[in-house]
CSV table of C-alpha atoms and ligand atoms in Angstrom, one decimal:
chain,number,residue,atom,x,y,z
A,1,MET,CA,27.1,31.5,2.6
A,2,ALA,CA,25.0,32.4,-0.5
A,3,THR,CA,25.7,29.1,-2.2
A,4,THR,CA,25.2,27.1,0.9
A,5,SER,CA,21.5,28.7,1.3
A,6,LYS,CA,21.4,27.5,-1.8
A,7,SER,CA,22.0,24.5,-2.3
A,8,ALA,CA,20.6,23.5,1.4
A,9,SER,CA,16.9,24.8,-0.9
A,10,ALA,CA,17.5,22.6,-3.5
A,11,ARG,CA,18.4,20.0,-1.5
A,12,LYS,CA,15.1,20.6,0.3
A,13,THR,CA,12.9,21.1,-3.2
A,14,SER,CA,14.7,17.8,-4.4
A,15,GLY,CA,13.4,16.1,-0.6
A,16,ARG,CA,10.2,17.6,-0.9
A,17,ARG,CA,9.5,15.5,-4.9
A,18,ARG,CA,11.1,12.3,-3.3
A,19,ARG,CA,8.8,12.3,-0.6
A,20,SER,CA,5.9,13.3,-2.0
A,21,GLY,CA,6.4,11.1,-5.3
A,22,ARG,CA,4.7,10.9,-8.8
A,23,ARG,CA,1.7,12.7,-8.9
A,24,ASP,CA,-1.2,9.8,-8.8
A,25,PRO,CA,-2.3,8.3,-11.9
A,26,LEU,CA,-6.2,10.5,-12.7
A,27,ALA,CA,-8.2,7.0,-11.7
A,28,VAL,CA,-6.6,7.9,-8.1
A,29,ARG,CA,-7.2,11.4,-8.4
A,30,LEU,CA,-11.0,10.8,-9.0
A,31,LEU,CA,-11.9,8.4,-6.8
A,32,LYS,CA,-9.6,10.5,-3.9
A,33,ALA,CA,-11.7,13.9,-4.9
A,34,ASP,CA,-14.8,12.3,-4.5
A,35,HIS,CA,-13.3,11.1,-1.0
A,36,ARG,CA,-12.2,14.6,-0.3
A,37,GLU,CA,-15.8,16.4,-1.4
A,38,ALA,CA,-17.9,13.8,0.3
A,39,GLU,CA,-16.0,14.6,3.6
A,40,GLY,CA,-16.3,18.2,3.7
A,41,TRP,CA,-20.2,17.7,3.0
A,42,PHE,CA,-20.2,15.2,6.1
A,43,ASP,CA,-18.4,18.2,8.1
A,44,GLU,CA,-21.3,20.5,6.7
A,45,TYR,CA,-23.8,18.9,7.9
A,46,GLU,CA,-23.1,18.7,11.6
A,47,GLN,CA,-23.5,22.5,10.9
A,48,LEU,CA,-26.9,23.0,9.5
A,49,GLU,CA,-29.7,23.0,11.7
A,50,ASP,CA,-32.9,23.3,9.1
A,51,ASP,CA,-34.8,20.0,8.4
A,52,ALA,CA,-34.6,21.1,4.8
A,53,ASP,CA,-30.9,21.8,4.8
A,54,LYS,CA,-30.3,19.1,6.0
A,55,LEU,CA,-32.2,17.0,3.4
A,56,ALA,CA,-31.0,18.8,0.4
A,57,LEU,CA,-27.5,17.9,1.8
A,58,PHE,CA,-27.7,14.4,2.0
A,59,SER,CA,-29.6,13.9,-1.3
A,60,ARG,CA,-26.3,15.3,-2.3
A,61,ILE,CA,-24.1,13.0,-0.3
A,62,ALA,CA,-26.2,9.6,-0.9
A,63,LEU,CA,-26.1,11.0,-4.9
A,64,ALA,CA,-22.7,11.5,-4.7
A,65,LEU,CA,-21.9,8.0,-2.4
A,66,LYS,CA,-23.9,6.2,-4.5
A,67,VAL,CA,-22.1,6.7,-7.8
A,68,HIS,CA,-18.8,6.6,-6.1
A,69,THR,CA,-18.9,2.8,-5.3
A,70,THR,CA,-20.9,2.5,-8.5
A,71,LEU,CA,-17.8,3.0,-10.2
A,72,GLU,CA,-15.5,1.7,-7.9
A,73,GLU,CA,-17.7,-1.8,-8.3
A,74,GLU,CA,-18.1,-1.7,-11.8
A,75,ILE,CA,-14.4,-0.5,-12.9
A,76,PHE,CA,-11.8,0.0,-10.2
A,77,TYR,CA,-12.3,-2.9,-8.2
A,78,PRO,CA,-12.9,-5.4,-10.5
A,79,GLU,CA,-10.1,-4.3,-13.2
A,80,GLU,CA,-7.2,-4.2,-10.1
A,81,ARG,CA,-7.8,-7.7,-9.0
A,82,GLY,CA,-5.1,-9.1,-9.4
A,83,ASP,CA,-2.9,-6.2,-8.6
A,84,VAL,CA,-4.3,-5.7,-5.0
A,85,GLU,CA,-4.9,-8.6,-2.0
A,86,GLU,CA,-7.7,-10.1,-2.9
A,87,ASP,CA,-9.4,-9.8,1.0
A,88,MET,CA,-8.6,-6.3,0.9
A,89,LEU,CA,-11.2,-5.9,-2.3
A,90,ASP,CA,-13.7,-8.1,-0.5
A,91,GLU,CA,-13.6,-6.1,2.4
A,92,ALA,CA,-14.3,-3.2,0.4
A,93,TYR,CA,-17.5,-4.3,-1.4
A,94,VAL,CA,-18.8,-5.8,1.9
A,95,GLU,CA,-18.2,-1.9,3.6
A,96,HIS,CA,-19.9,-0.9,0.2
A,97,ASP,CA,-23.0,-3.0,1.0
A,98,GLY,CA,-23.0,-1.7,4.7
A,99,ALA,CA,-22.6,1.5,3.5
A,100,LYS,CA,-25.8,1.4,0.7
A,101,LYS,CA,-28.0,-0.6,3.7
A,102,LEU,CA,-27.5,3.1,6.0
A,103,ILE,CA,-28.1,5.1,3.6
A,104,ALA,CA,-31.2,3.4,2.0
A,105,GLU,CA,-32.5,4.2,6.1
A,106,ILE,CA,-31.6,7.3,5.7
A,107,GLU,CA,-33.6,7.9,2.6
A,108,ALA,CA,-37.1,6.3,4.7
A,109,MET,CA,-36.4,8.7,6.9
A,110,LYS,CA,-37.0,12.8,7.3
A,111,PRO,CA,-35.1,15.3,9.2
A,112,GLY,CA,-35.7,15.1,12.7
A,113,ASP,CA,-37.2,11.9,13.4
A,114,ASP,CA,-35.3,9.8,16.3
A,115,TYR,CA,-31.6,8.8,14.9
A,116,TYR,CA,-31.9,10.8,11.3
A,117,ASP,CA,-28.9,13.0,12.7
A,118,ALA,CA,-27.1,10.1,14.7
A,119,LYS,CA,-27.5,7.9,11.5
A,120,VAL,CA,-25.6,10.5,9.2
A,121,LYS,CA,-23.2,10.5,11.7
A,122,VAL,CA,-22.2,7.0,11.2
A,123,LEU,CA,-22.5,7.2,8.4
A,124,GLY,CA,-19.2,10.1,8.0
A,125,GLU,CA,-17.5,7.6,10.2
A,126,TYR,CA,-18.1,4.5,8.3
A,127,ILE,CA,-17.3,6.2,4.8
A,128,LYS,CA,-14.4,7.4,6.8
A,129,HIS,CA,-13.2,4.1,8.2
A,130,HIS,CA,-13.4,2.6,4.3
A,131,VAL,CA,-11.6,5.8,2.8
A,132,LYS,CA,-8.4,4.7,4.9
A,133,GLU,CA,-8.2,1.6,3.8
A,134,GLU,CA,-8.4,2.6,0.3
A,135,GLU,CA,-5.8,5.8,0.6
A,136,GLN,CA,-3.6,4.9,3.9
A,137,PRO,CA,-0.4,3.7,3.0
A,138,GLY,CA,-0.3,0.0,1.8
A,139,GLY,CA,-3.8,0.4,0.9
A,140,ILE,CA,-6.0,-0.2,-2.3
A,141,PHE,CA,-4.9,3.1,-4.0
A,142,ALA,CA,-1.1,2.2,-3.3
A,143,GLN,CA,-1.2,-1.6,-4.3
A,144,ALA,CA,-2.9,-0.1,-7.6
A,145,LYS,CA,0.0,2.3,-8.3
A,146,LYS,CA,2.4,-0.9,-7.6
A,147,GLY,CA,0.3,-2.5,-10.1
A,148,ASP,CA,0.1,-3.7,-14.3
A,149,GLU,CA,-3.2,-1.1,-14.9
A,150,ASP,CA,-3.4,1.9,-17.4
A,151,LEU,CA,-4.8,4.1,-14.1
A,152,GLU,CA,-4.6,7.2,-17.0
A,153,ALA,CA,-7.0,5.5,-19.3
A,154,MET,CA,-8.7,3.6,-15.9
A,155,GLY,CA,-9.3,7.2,-15.2
A,156,GLU,CA,-10.9,8.8,-18.7
A,157,ARG,CA,-13.6,5.8,-18.6
A,158,MET,CA,-14.8,6.2,-15.0
A,159,GLN,CA,-14.8,10.1,-15.6
A,160,ALA,CA,-17.2,9.2,-18.7
A,161,ARG,CA,-19.0,6.7,-16.0
A,162,LYS,CA,-19.3,9.0,-14.1
A,163,ASP,CA,-21.1,11.8,-16.2
A,164,GLU,CA,-23.4,8.9,-17.1
A,165,LEU,CA,-24.0,7.7,-13.7
A,166,MET,CA,-25.2,11.2,-12.1
A,167,ALA,CA,-27.5,11.8,-15.1
A,168,GLU,CA,-28.9,8.3,-14.3
A,169,MET,CA,-29.2,8.0,-10.5
A,170,ALA,CA,-30.3,11.7,-10.1
A,171,PRO,CA,-32.9,11.7,-8.3
A,172,ALA,CA,-36.3,12.7,-11.0
A,173,LYS,CA,-37.1,16.4,-10.8
A,174,ALA,CA,-40.7,16.8,-9.4
A,175,ASN,CA,-43.1,19.1,-11.4
B,201,FE2,FE1,-13.1,5.2,-2.4
B,202,FE2,FE1,-14.5,2.3,-1.6
C-alpha cells in the first residue's frame, strides 16, 4: 500500500514536470514578468478613485509599456526573425504602434477628462490581447523557444538595456 502511494506520487511529480517543461529562458522570463506587472497595474487602476493616484499609476504603466515595447522592437523581435513566423511578428509591431498611439492620447489628457478612464481600460484590453499572442501555445514566445537563438544571453542584454531605458525614458523630475 505504502509502495503504491509512493509510486503514484512519484508518477504525479514527473507528470507535472513533463507538462510544465523546462523553466523558460531568461529573455522570455523577463518579458513575461513585465506582462504580469502591467496586468496587475491595469487591475489596480480600476480600483482607483482619486485623480492624482490615477495619474501616478498611469505614468508608471506608460513608462513600463514604452520600455517593454522598445526592448522587444530593438532586441527580441528582430533577433527572432527567422525563428518566428513573419506575419506574427509583423502583427506584433502593428499592435505596438496601436498601443503607443493610445498611450500618447492618454498622456495628452488628464484624469477626470471625458473618456480618460475608458481609454485606459481599452489600452489594458488591447495589451491583454497582444500578450496572449506572445504567450499562447504556438505564439511568438513558444516559437522563439524552439528556435536557434540563445535566449539566456539575449536576456542578459535585454536586462542591461532595460536598465538604461528606464533611466532614459523616465519623465524628468520636476524641480
Ligand atoms: Fe511583450
Ligand atoms: Fe509585444
